[in-house]
């Protein structure tokens, strides 16, 4: 395979400049156990060259902002060489940077600058599928049936007299069949290949040793460059059940569901990740791997985090839970129990590049209510034991952009399902940095382009507009993260102590030898009286009011979370 090469890539023995975590002391048992990790979607974060697309130099220029925000690590969505059929999740070369994002030298500079600021860098790796322009796949097509390269993918003969039907009834996550028939070199239609996502993304066959060898090599390439870990895309999808059996229905596939599927969460994936863990452990600085594993239960997710496997897994059950106290308490308890059983930290996340922003999701059509609940949900999340993930722009209170014209949409799911499920563009609109009109400082020149249009009125949401305003969402995030870093009861841990609370409230305490913190969450829209737990530290909204010294009670506004020093 062709790759960009970088002179002077640090070898493992040299790459020991990992940044310490809080106040110069690593969290016991691993920095990732209480880390706050910020997801950067490179296309939409910062444009360094003015072409309307975010890039690595743009990200590098904004690292001081992320340091000031108070996060511990930065996770970058894919920037590899790609035709961009699915925004970079269709990779042609796992060791090269796509020219739209910069060069391998830019990646090296970004990692070094991040480390100098005390930030760690986590990069995406996409092992379930590649691009249909990947050299292996192109050669497999050229050589036709019987090519050894075809065994590195899932090529099959079709069903029916002339093989005109797909080999199985599997559906793509993006809609339609998960199989595409190819035209063979001699002309007639021939075999079919499997793609659980877009047709431009053929699935690898992880039963083939060459696939294992290639990805072990890719891991080492980026670890040698100095990255601190990997977020594993579709970590639950690599292994398929033997024989690729039919499911028995044609219902549209969903990433998160209770159904056991022959292509997701197969037990064989765990052998792969044990091998990967061995590689990660060879490198200094506590390199980690994070699973994007959509599993039927939290307990199944925990299996990816046994001591000899991965370090973290995204908690999608928590992300999918609505603004409901009983449901939230259940998923918090089950998450802490499941992760505690394997000695792994729980993770908490509210938004990412694939889902509707929680500012909009929690608002049920009301933008003001959505922002109020989003801030309250964030403060609740940051009080829970374990690691938290933030998605770029949520610290600005950005809403989902729901009115993008069809002609600018780029999510492949939008085009495959007649617009019914292609909603990811709305959370990927470039974020506003400064100025009074688009692109709001996203690029280096006023009035320049952006790959997706930004709404009018986003000037008030920009970093520039919110900085220094104590009521802004940005300053709220900065304050919350600073308290989380400093307070001894916050961050890593395995449990919470639930406190008695009125209907519609969640209240719990976090304890340490140096002090305790109480988190109170009013999930109703009406003010609630509650006994005063201590000294208020921060509130997501107007905060508690009306402290009655004689009764020791306070009034907590609706849709508000408050932290108290107990």
Coordinates of C-alpha atoms in Angstrom, one line a residue:
X1 CA 0.0 0.0 0.0
X2 CA 1.1 3.6 -0.7
X3 CA 1.5 5.8 2.4
X4 CA 2.9 9.1 3.3
X5 CA 6.0 8.8 5.3
X6 CA 7.4 11.1 7.9
X7 CA 11.1 11.4 8.8
X8 CA 11.9 11.4 12.4
X9 CA 8.7 9.7 13.7
X10 CA 9.4 9.1 17.4
X11 CA 10.0 5.5 18.2
X12 CA 8.4 4.0 21.3
X13 CA 11.4 4.6 23.5
X14 CA 11.3 8.3 22.7
X15 CA 7.6 8.9 23.0
X16 CA 7.3 9.1 26.8
X17 CA 6.2 12.7 27.0
X18 CA 2.6 11.9 28.0
X19 CA 0.9 14.7 29.8
X20 CA -0.1 14.2 33.4
X21 CA -3.7 14.5 34.3
X22 CA -5.0 16.6 37.2
X23 CA -2.8 19.0 39.1
X24 CA 0.3 17.1 38.0
X25 CA -0.8 13.8 39.4
X26 CA -2.2 10.9 37.3
X27 CA -5.5 9.4 38.4
X28 CA -4.9 6.1 40.2
X29 CA -4.9 3.2 37.7
X30 CA -5.0 5.2 34.5
X31 CA -5.5 8.8 33.3
X32 CA -8.5 7.8 31.3
X33 CA -10.5 6.8 34.3
X34 CA -11.6 10.4 35.0
X35 CA -10.6 12.1 31.8
X36 CA -12.8 14.6 30.0
X37 CA -12.4 13.9 26.3
X38 CA -13.4 16.4 23.6
X39 CA -14.5 15.1 20.2
X40 CA -13.3 17.1 17.2
X41 CA -15.0 16.5 13.9
X42 CA -12.1 17.8 11.6
X43 CA -14.3 19.0 8.7
X44 CA -16.2 21.3 11.0
X45 CA -13.9 22.5 13.8
X46 CA -11.5 25.0 12.2
X47 CA -10.4 25.7 8.6
X48 CA -6.8 26.7 8.3
X49 CA -6.4 27.2 4.6
X50 CA -9.7 28.9 3.7
X51 CA -11.2 26.2 1.4
X52 CA -14.3 25.8 3.6
X53 CA -13.3 22.5 5.1
X54 CA -11.8 22.1 8.5
X55 CA -8.3 20.7 8.7
X56 CA -5.4 19.7 10.9
X57 CA -3.6 23.1 10.9
X58 CA -7.0 24.6 11.9
X59 CA -7.3 22.2 14.8
X60 CA -3.7 22.8 15.8
X61 CA -4.3 26.6 15.9
X62 CA -7.3 26.1 18.3
X63 CA -5.6 23.7 20.8
X64 CA -5.0 26.6 23.3
X65 CA -8.8 27.1 23.3
X66 CA -9.3 23.4 24.2
X67 CA -6.7 23.7 26.9
X68 CA -8.5 26.7 28.4
X69 CA -11.8 24.9 28.2
X70 CA -10.3 22.4 30.6
X71 CA -10.4 19.1 28.8
X72 CA -7.8 16.3 29.1
X73 CA -7.8 14.8 25.7
X74 CA -8.9 15.4 22.1
X75 CA -10.4 12.7 20.0
X76 CA -10.2 13.3 16.2
X77 CA -12.7 11.8 13.8
X78 CA -11.0 10.3 10.7
X79 CA -8.6 12.4 8.6
X80 CA -7.1 9.5 6.6
X81 CA -6.9 9.4 2.8
X82 CA -10.4 8.9 1.5
X83 CA -12.8 9.6 -1.3
X84 CA -15.1 11.0 1.4
X85 CA -18.1 8.9 0.4
X86 CA -18.9 8.8 4.1
X87 CA -17.0 11.8 5.5
X88 CA -13.7 9.9 5.8
X89 CA -15.1 6.7 7.3
X90 CA -14.3 5.1 3.9
X91 CA -10.5 4.8 4.1
X92 CA -8.1 4.2 1.2
X93 CA -4.9 4.5 3.1
X94 CA -4.7 4.2 6.9
X95 CA -1.2 5.6 7.1
X96 CA -1.9 8.8 5.0
X97 CA -3.6 12.1 5.8
X98 CA -6.1 13.1 3.2
X99 CA -4.9 16.3 1.4
X100 CA -8.1 18.1 2.3
X101 CA -7.0 17.8 6.0
X102 CA -3.3 18.5 5.5
X103 CA -0.2 16.2 5.6
X104 CA 1.4 13.6 7.8
X105 CA 3.7 16.4 9.0
X106 CA 0.7 18.4 10.1
X107 CA -0.5 15.4 12.1
X108 CA 2.9 15.1 13.8
X109 CA 2.9 18.8 14.6
X110 CA -0.6 18.6 16.1
X111 CA 0.3 15.7 18.4
X112 CA 3.5 17.5 19.5
X113 CA 1.7 20.8 20.2
X114 CA -1.1 19.0 22.1
X115 CA 1.5 17.2 24.3
X116 CA 3.2 20.5 25.0
X117 CA -0.1 21.9 26.2
X118 CA -0.8 18.9 28.4
X119 CA -3.4 17.5 26.0
X120 CA -3.6 13.9 24.8
X121 CA -4.6 12.9 21.2
X122 CA -6.9 10.0 20.4
X123 CA -7.5 9.2 16.7
X124 CA -10.2 7.2 15.0
X125 CA -9.4 3.8 13.5
X126 CA -11.9 2.2 11.1
X127 CA -11.4 -1.6 11.1
X128 CA -14.8 -2.9 10.1
X129 CA -14.7 -1.6 6.5
X130 CA -12.6 0.5 4.1
X131 CA -13.2 2.4 0.9
X132 CA -14.1 0.6 -2.4
X133 CA -11.0 2.5 -3.7
X134 CA -8.7 0.8 -1.2
X135 CA -5.9 -1.0 -3.1
X136 CA -6.9 -4.4 -1.8
X137 CA -10.5 -4.0 -3.0
X138 CA -9.7 -2.6 -6.3
X139 CA -7.3 -5.5 -7.0
X140 CA -9.9 -8.0 -5.9
X141 CA -12.3 -6.5 -8.5
X142 CA -9.7 -6.5 -11.2
X143 CA -8.7 -10.2 -10.6
X144 CA -12.3 -11.5 -10.5
X145 CA -13.8 -14.6 -8.8
X146 CA -11.1 -16.7 -7.2
X147 CA -8.8 -13.8 -6.5
X148 CA -7.0 -14.3 -3.1
X149 CA -7.7 -10.6 -2.4
X150 CA -11.5 -11.4 -2.4
X151 CA -11.1 -13.5 0.7
X152 CA -10.0 -10.4 2.6
X153 CA -13.6 -9.2 2.1
X154 CA -17.0 -10.9 2.1
X155 CA -17.6 -11.9 -1.5
X156 CA -20.4 -14.4 -2.2
X157 CA -22.4 -15.8 -5.0
X158 CA -26.0 -14.6 -5.1
X159 CA -29.1 -16.7 -4.6
X160 CA -31.5 -17.6 -7.3
X161 CA -31.0 -19.3 -10.7
X162 CA -28.7 -16.6 -12.0
X163 CA -27.4 -15.4 -8.7
X164 CA -29.5 -12.3 -9.0
X165 CA -30.6 -12.2 -5.4
X166 CA -28.4 -11.1 -2.5
X167 CA -26.6 -13.8 -0.6
X168 CA -28.6 -13.0 2.6
X169 CA -31.3 -10.7 3.9
X170 CA -29.0 -8.4 5.8
X171 CA -29.8 -4.7 5.7
X172 CA -27.4 -1.8 5.6
X173 CA -27.3 0.6 8.5
X174 CA -27.7 3.4 5.8
X175 CA -30.8 1.7 4.3
X176 CA -31.3 -0.9 1.6
X177 CA -29.6 -4.3 1.2
X178 CA -26.1 -4.8 2.7
X179 CA -25.0 -6.4 -0.5
X180 CA -23.9 -5.0 -3.9
X181 CA -23.3 -7.0 -7.0
X182 CA -20.2 -6.3 -9.0
X183 CA -19.6 -6.4 -12.7
X184 CA -16.8 -8.9 -13.3
X185 CA -13.8 -8.2 -15.6
X186 CA -15.3 -10.3 -18.4
X187 CA -18.6 -8.3 -18.3
X188 CA -21.5 -10.2 -16.8
X189 CA -22.8 -9.5 -13.3
X190 CA -21.0 -11.7 -10.8
X191 CA -20.4 -12.0 -7.1
X192 CA -21.8 -9.8 -4.4
X193 CA -19.9 -8.1 -1.6
X194 CA -21.0 -7.2 1.9
X195 CA -21.2 -3.6 3.2
X196 CA -23.0 -3.0 6.5
X197 CA -22.9 0.7 5.6
X198 CA -22.6 2.4 2.2
X199 CA -21.8 0.4 -0.9
X200 CA -18.5 2.4 -1.1
X201 CA -17.6 0.8 2.3
X202 CA -16.9 -3.0 1.8
X203 CA -16.5 -4.9 5.1
X204 CA -13.2 -6.6 5.8
X205 CA -13.2 -10.3 6.5
X206 CA -11.6 -10.6 9.9
X207 CA -11.3 -14.4 9.5
X208 CA -8.3 -13.6 7.2
X209 CA -4.9 -13.3 8.8
X210 CA -3.8 -10.5 6.4
X211 CA -6.5 -8.3 7.9
X212 CA -5.2 -8.8 11.4
X213 CA -1.6 -8.2 10.3
X214 CA -2.5 -5.0 8.5
X215 CA -4.3 -3.4 11.4
X216 CA -1.6 -4.4 13.9
X217 CA 0.8 -2.5 11.6
X218 CA -1.5 0.5 11.4
X219 CA -1.8 0.7 15.2
X220 CA 2.0 0.7 15.5
X221 CA 2.4 3.3 12.8
X222 CA 0.2 5.9 14.8
X223 CA 1.5 4.8 18.2
X224 CA 5.1 5.5 16.9
X225 CA 4.0 8.9 15.8
X226 CA 2.9 9.6 19.3
X227 CA -0.9 9.3 19.5
X228 CA -2.3 8.4 22.9
X229 CA -5.0 6.0 21.8
X230 CA -7.7 5.0 19.4
X231 CA -11.4 5.3 19.1
X232 CA -12.5 2.1 17.4
X233 CA -15.3 2.7 14.9
X234 CA -18.0 -0.1 14.8
X235 CA -15.9 -2.1 17.3
X236 CA -18.8 -4.5 17.6
X237 CA -19.0 -5.3 13.9
X238 CA -15.7 -6.9 12.9
X239 CA -16.7 -10.5 13.2
X240 CA -19.6 -12.1 11.4
X241 CA -21.4 -15.3 12.3
X242 CA -20.2 -18.3 10.3
X243 CA -22.1 -18.8 7.1
X244 CA -23.5 -15.3 7.2
X245 CA -27.0 -16.6 8.1
X246 CA -30.3 -14.9 7.3
X247 CA -31.9 -12.9 10.0
X248 CA -35.4 -13.8 8.9
X249 CA -36.9 -10.4 8.3
X250 CA -36.2 -7.2 6.4
X251 CA -36.8 -4.7 9.1
X252 CA -34.4 -1.7 8.9
X253 CA -31.2 -2.3 10.9
X254 CA -30.7 -0.2 13.9
X255 CA -27.3 0.3 15.6
X256 CA -28.7 0.1 19.1
X257 CA -31.4 -2.5 19.7
X258 CA -32.2 -5.6 21.8
X259 CA -32.0 -8.0 18.9
X260 CA -29.0 -10.4 18.6
X261 CA -27.7 -10.0 15.1
X262 CA -25.2 -12.3 13.2
X263 CA -23.0 -9.4 12.2
X264 CA -22.8 -7.3 15.5
X265 CA -21.3 -8.1 18.9
X266 CA -20.1 -11.6 18.0
X267 CA -17.9 -13.1 20.7
X268 CA -14.9 -13.4 18.3
X269 CA -14.3 -9.7 18.4
X270 CA -12.8 -10.1 21.9
X271 CA -9.8 -12.1 20.6
X272 CA -9.0 -9.2 18.3
X273 CA -9.0 -6.7 21.1
X274 CA -6.8 -8.8 23.4
X275 CA -4.2 -8.7 20.7
X276 CA -4.6 -5.0 20.3
X277 CA -4.2 -4.5 24.1
X278 CA -0.9 -6.3 24.0
X279 CA 0.3 -3.8 21.4
X280 CA -1.0 -0.8 23.4
X281 CA 0.7 -2.0 26.6
X282 CA 4.1 -2.2 24.8
X283 CA 4.1 1.6 24.5
X284 CA 4.9 4.1 27.3
X285 CA 2.5 6.7 28.5
X286 CA -0.7 4.6 29.0
X287 CA -2.0 4.4 25.5
X288 CA -5.7 3.5 25.4
X289 CA -8.5 2.2 23.1
X290 CA -12.1 3.2 23.2
X291 CA -14.9 1.0 21.7
X292 CA -17.7 2.4 19.7
X293 CA -19.7 -0.8 20.5
X294 CA -23.5 -0.7 20.0
X295 CA -24.6 -3.7 22.1
X296 CA -28.0 -4.9 23.3
X297 CA -27.1 -4.3 27.0
X298 CA -24.6 -2.4 29.1
X299 CA -23.5 -5.8 30.4
X300 CA -22.5 -6.8 26.8
X301 CA -20.6 -3.5 26.4
X302 CA -18.7 -4.3 29.6
X303 CA -17.3 -7.5 28.1
X304 CA -15.1 -5.3 25.8
X305 CA -13.5 -3.8 28.9
X306 CA -12.2 -6.8 30.7
X307 CA -8.7 -6.3 32.0
X308 CA -6.9 -7.7 29.0
X309 CA -9.1 -5.9 26.4
X310 CA -10.0 -2.3 25.8
X311 CA -10.0 0.6 28.3
X312 CA -13.4 2.3 27.6
X313 CA -16.6 1.9 25.7
X314 CA -19.1 4.6 24.8
X315 CA -22.2 4.4 26.9
X316 CA -24.9 4.7 24.2
X317 CA -27.6 3.5 26.6
X318 CA -27.0 6.6 28.6
X319 CA -27.0 8.9 25.5
X320 CA -30.3 7.4 24.4
X321 CA -32.0 8.0 27.8
X322 CA -34.5 10.8 27.9
X323 CA -35.0 13.6 30.4
X324 CA -36.6 11.3 33.0
X325 CA -35.3 10.8 36.5
X326 CA -36.3 7.1 36.9
X327 CA -34.8 6.1 33.6
X328 CA -31.6 8.0 34.2
X329 CA -31.2 6.5 37.7
X330 CA -31.6 3.0 36.2
X331 CA -29.0 3.5 33.5
X332 CA -26.6 5.1 35.9
X333 CA -26.9 2.3 38.3
X334 CA -26.7 -0.4 35.7
X335 CA -23.7 1.3 34.0
X336 CA -21.7 1.5 37.3
X337 CA -22.6 -2.1 38.2
X338 CA -21.6 -3.5 34.8
X339 CA -18.4 -1.5 34.5
X340 CA -17.4 -2.2 38.1
X341 CA -17.7 -5.9 37.5
X342 CA -14.8 -5.8 35.0
X343 CA -12.8 -3.0 36.8
X344 CA -13.4 -0.5 34.0
X345 CA -14.5 3.2 34.3
X346 CA -18.0 4.1 33.3
X347 CA -18.2 6.7 30.4
X348 CA -20.9 9.3 29.9
X349 CA -21.8 11.1 26.6
X350 CA -24.7 13.2 25.5
X351 CA -23.8 14.1 21.9
X352 CA -21.5 13.1 19.0
X353 CA -21.2 13.4 15.2
X354 CA -23.9 10.7 14.6
X355 CA -26.8 11.9 16.7
X356 CA -29.0 14.9 17.1
X357 CA -27.3 17.4 19.5
X358 CA -28.7 17.1 23.0
X359 CA -29.6 20.8 23.1
X360 CA -32.3 20.0 20.5
X361 CA -33.0 16.4 21.5
X362 CA -34.0 17.3 25.1
X363 CA -36.0 20.4 24.1
X364 CA -38.9 18.7 22.4
X365 CA -39.3 21.6 20.0
X366 CA -38.6 24.4 22.5
X367 CA -35.1 25.9 22.0
X368 CA -35.0 27.7 25.3
X369 CA -36.1 24.6 27.2
X370 CA -33.6 22.6 25.2
X371 CA -30.6 24.7 26.2
X372 CA -31.8 24.7 29.9
X373 CA -32.1 21.0 30.0
X374 CA -28.8 20.5 28.0
X375 CA -26.9 22.5 30.6
X376 CA -28.5 20.6 33.4
X377 CA -27.8 17.3 31.7
X378 CA -24.2 18.2 31.2
X379 CA -23.7 19.1 34.9
X380 CA -25.3 15.8 35.9
X381 CA -23.0 13.9 33.5
X382 CA -19.9 15.7 34.8
X383 CA -20.8 14.7 38.4
X384 CA -20.9 11.0 37.7
X385 CA -18.0 8.6 38.4
X386 CA -15.8 7.9 35.4
X387 CA -14.9 9.6 32.1
X388 CA -17.0 12.1 30.2
X389 CA -17.1 12.9 26.4
X390 CA -18.0 16.3 25.0
X391 CA -18.8 16.9 21.3
X392 CA -17.4 20.0 19.7
X393 CA -19.8 23.0 19.9
X394 CA -21.9 21.7 22.8
X395 CA -19.9 24.0 25.1
X396 CA -21.4 26.8 23.0
X397 CA -25.0 25.5 23.4
X398 CA -25.2 24.9 19.6
X399 CA -28.6 23.5 18.5
X400 CA -29.1 20.9 15.8
X401 CA -29.4 22.6 12.4
X402 CA -32.7 21.1 11.2
X403 CA -33.4 23.2 8.1
X404 CA -30.5 22.4 5.8
X405 CA -31.6 22.4 2.1
X406 CA -31.6 19.0 0.4
X407 CA -29.0 20.3 -2.1
X408 CA -26.3 20.8 0.5
X409 CA -26.8 17.6 2.4
X410 CA -24.0 15.1 2.4
X411 CA -24.9 12.3 4.7
X412 CA -25.1 9.1 2.6
X413 CA -27.9 7.8 4.7
X414 CA -30.0 10.8 3.6
X415 CA -29.8 9.8 -0.1
X416 CA -30.3 6.1 0.5
X417 CA -33.5 6.4 2.6
X418 CA -35.2 9.3 0.8
X419 CA -34.3 11.6 3.6
X420 CA -36.0 9.6 6.4
X421 CA -32.9 8.8 8.4
X422 CA -30.0 11.0 7.0
X423 CA -30.0 13.4 10.0
X424 CA -26.2 13.6 10.7
X425 CA -25.5 16.7 8.7
X426 CA -27.4 18.8 11.3
X427 CA -24.8 18.2 14.1
X428 CA -21.8 18.6 11.7
X429 CA -22.3 22.2 10.7
X430 CA -19.1 24.1 11.3
X431 CA -18.9 25.8 14.7
X432 CA -18.7 29.6 15.1
X433 CA -15.6 31.2 16.5
X434 CA -16.0 35.0 16.0
X435 CA -17.5 37.8 13.9
X436 CA -21.0 38.8 13.0
X437 CA -21.7 36.8 9.9
X438 CA -20.9 33.4 8.4
X439 CA -18.4 31.6 8.5
X440 CA -18.0 33.2 11.9
X441 CA -14.2 32.8 12.0
X442 CA -14.4 29.2 10.9
X443 CA -11.9 30.0 8.1
X444 CA -9.2 32.7 7.8
X445 CA -11.2 35.2 5.8
X446 CA -14.5 37.0 6.4
X447 CA -17.2 35.8 4.0
X448 CA -15.3 32.7 3.1
X449 CA -17.0 29.3 2.5
X450 CA -18.0 26.5 4.8
X451 CA -18.8 23.0 3.6
X452 CA -22.2 23.1 5.3
X453 CA -24.0 26.5 5.7
X454 CA -24.2 28.0 9.2
X455 CA -27.4 29.5 10.4
X456 CA -28.0 33.2 10.6
X457 CA -27.9 34.3 14.2
X458 CA -25.0 32.1 15.2
X459 CA -22.9 35.2 15.9
X460 CA -24.4 35.3 19.4
X461 CA -23.2 31.7 20.0
X462 CA -19.6 32.2 18.9
X463 CA -16.6 31.7 21.1
X464 CA -15.9 35.4 20.9
X465 CA -19.4 36.4 21.9
X466 CA -19.6 34.1 24.9
X467 CA -16.1 34.5 26.3
X468 CA -16.2 36.6 29.4
X469 CA -20.0 36.5 29.7
X470 CA -20.6 34.8 33.1
X471 CA -24.1 33.7 32.0
X472 CA -22.9 32.1 28.7
X473 CA -22.8 28.4 28.1
X474 CA -19.1 28.5 27.3
X475 CA -18.2 30.1 30.6
X476 CA -20.5 27.6 32.4
X477 CA -18.6 24.7 30.8
X478 CA -15.2 26.3 31.7
X479 CA -16.3 26.7 35.3
X480 CA -17.8 23.2 35.6
X481 CA -14.7 21.6 34.2
X482 CA -12.5 23.6 36.5
X483 CA -14.5 22.5 39.6
X484 CA -14.5 18.9 38.4
X485 CA -10.7 18.9 38.0
X486 CA -10.2 20.5 41.5
X487 CA -12.8 18.9 43.6
X488 CA -11.5 15.7 45.3
X489 CA -14.9 13.9 45.2
X490 CA -15.3 14.3 41.4
X491 CA -13.8 12.3 38.6
X492 CA -12.8 8.7 38.9
X493 CA -14.9 6.4 41.1
X494 CA -17.2 3.4 41.0
X495 CA -20.4 4.5 42.7
X496 CA -22.7 7.2 44.0
X497 CA -24.8 7.4 47.1
X498 CA -28.4 8.1 46.3
X499 CA -30.2 10.5 48.6
X500 CA -33.9 10.8 49.3
X501 CA -35.5 13.3 46.9
X502 CA -38.9 14.6 45.9
X503 CA -40.7 13.2 42.9
X504 CA -39.0 14.4 39.7
X505 CA -35.6 14.9 41.3
X506 CA -32.3 13.0 41.4
X507 CA -29.9 13.6 44.3
X508 CA -26.7 11.8 45.0
X509 CA -23.5 12.3 46.9
X510 CA -19.9 11.6 45.9
X511 CA -17.4 11.1 48.8
X512 CA -13.7 11.3 49.2
X513 CA -11.3 11.5 52.1
X514 CA -10.8 15.2 51.4
X515 CA -14.5 16.1 51.0
X516 CA -17.9 15.3 49.6
X517 CA -20.1 16.7 46.8
X518 CA -23.9 16.5 46.4
X519 CA -25.5 16.8 43.0
X520 CA -29.2 17.7 42.9
X521 CA -31.1 17.6 39.6
X522 CA -34.6 18.9 39.2
X523 CA -36.0 17.2 36.1
X524 CA -39.4 18.9 36.3
X525 CA -40.3 22.2 34.8
X526 CA -41.5 23.6 38.2
X527 CA -39.4 24.8 41.2
X528 CA -38.9 22.2 43.9
X529 CA -38.1 22.8 47.6
X530 CA -35.2 20.7 48.9
X531 CA -33.1 20.7 52.1
X532 CA -29.9 22.6 51.7
X533 CA -27.1 20.1 51.2
X534 CA -24.2 22.5 51.8
X535 CA -22.5 25.4 50.0
X536 CA -23.5 25.8 46.3
X537 CA -20.6 25.5 43.9
X538 CA -22.2 25.8 40.5
X539 CA -25.7 25.6 39.0
X540 CA -26.7 24.9 35.4
X541 CA -29.2 27.8 35.4
X542 CA -30.3 30.5 37.9
X543 CA -29.4 28.2 40.7
X544 CA -30.9 27.5 44.1
X545 CA -32.7 30.4 45.7
X546 CA -34.6 31.4 48.8
X547 CA -32.4 29.7 51.4
X548 CA -34.5 29.6 54.6
X549 CA -32.0 29.6 57.5
X550 CA -34.7 28.4 60.0
X551 CA -35.9 25.4 57.9
X552 CA -32.6 24.8 56.0
X553 CA -34.5 24.5 52.7
X554 CA -33.8 26.0 49.3
X555 CA -35.8 26.3 46.1
X556 CA -34.2 24.6 43.0
X557 CA -35.6 25.9 39.7
X558 CA -37.1 23.5 37.1
X559 CA -34.7 21.7 34.7
X560 CA -31.7 22.7 36.8
X561 CA -28.7 20.9 38.3
X562 CA -26.7 22.2 41.2
X563 CA -23.5 21.0 42.8
X564 CA -23.0 21.5 46.5
X565 CA -19.9 21.2 48.6
X566 CA -21.1 19.0 51.5

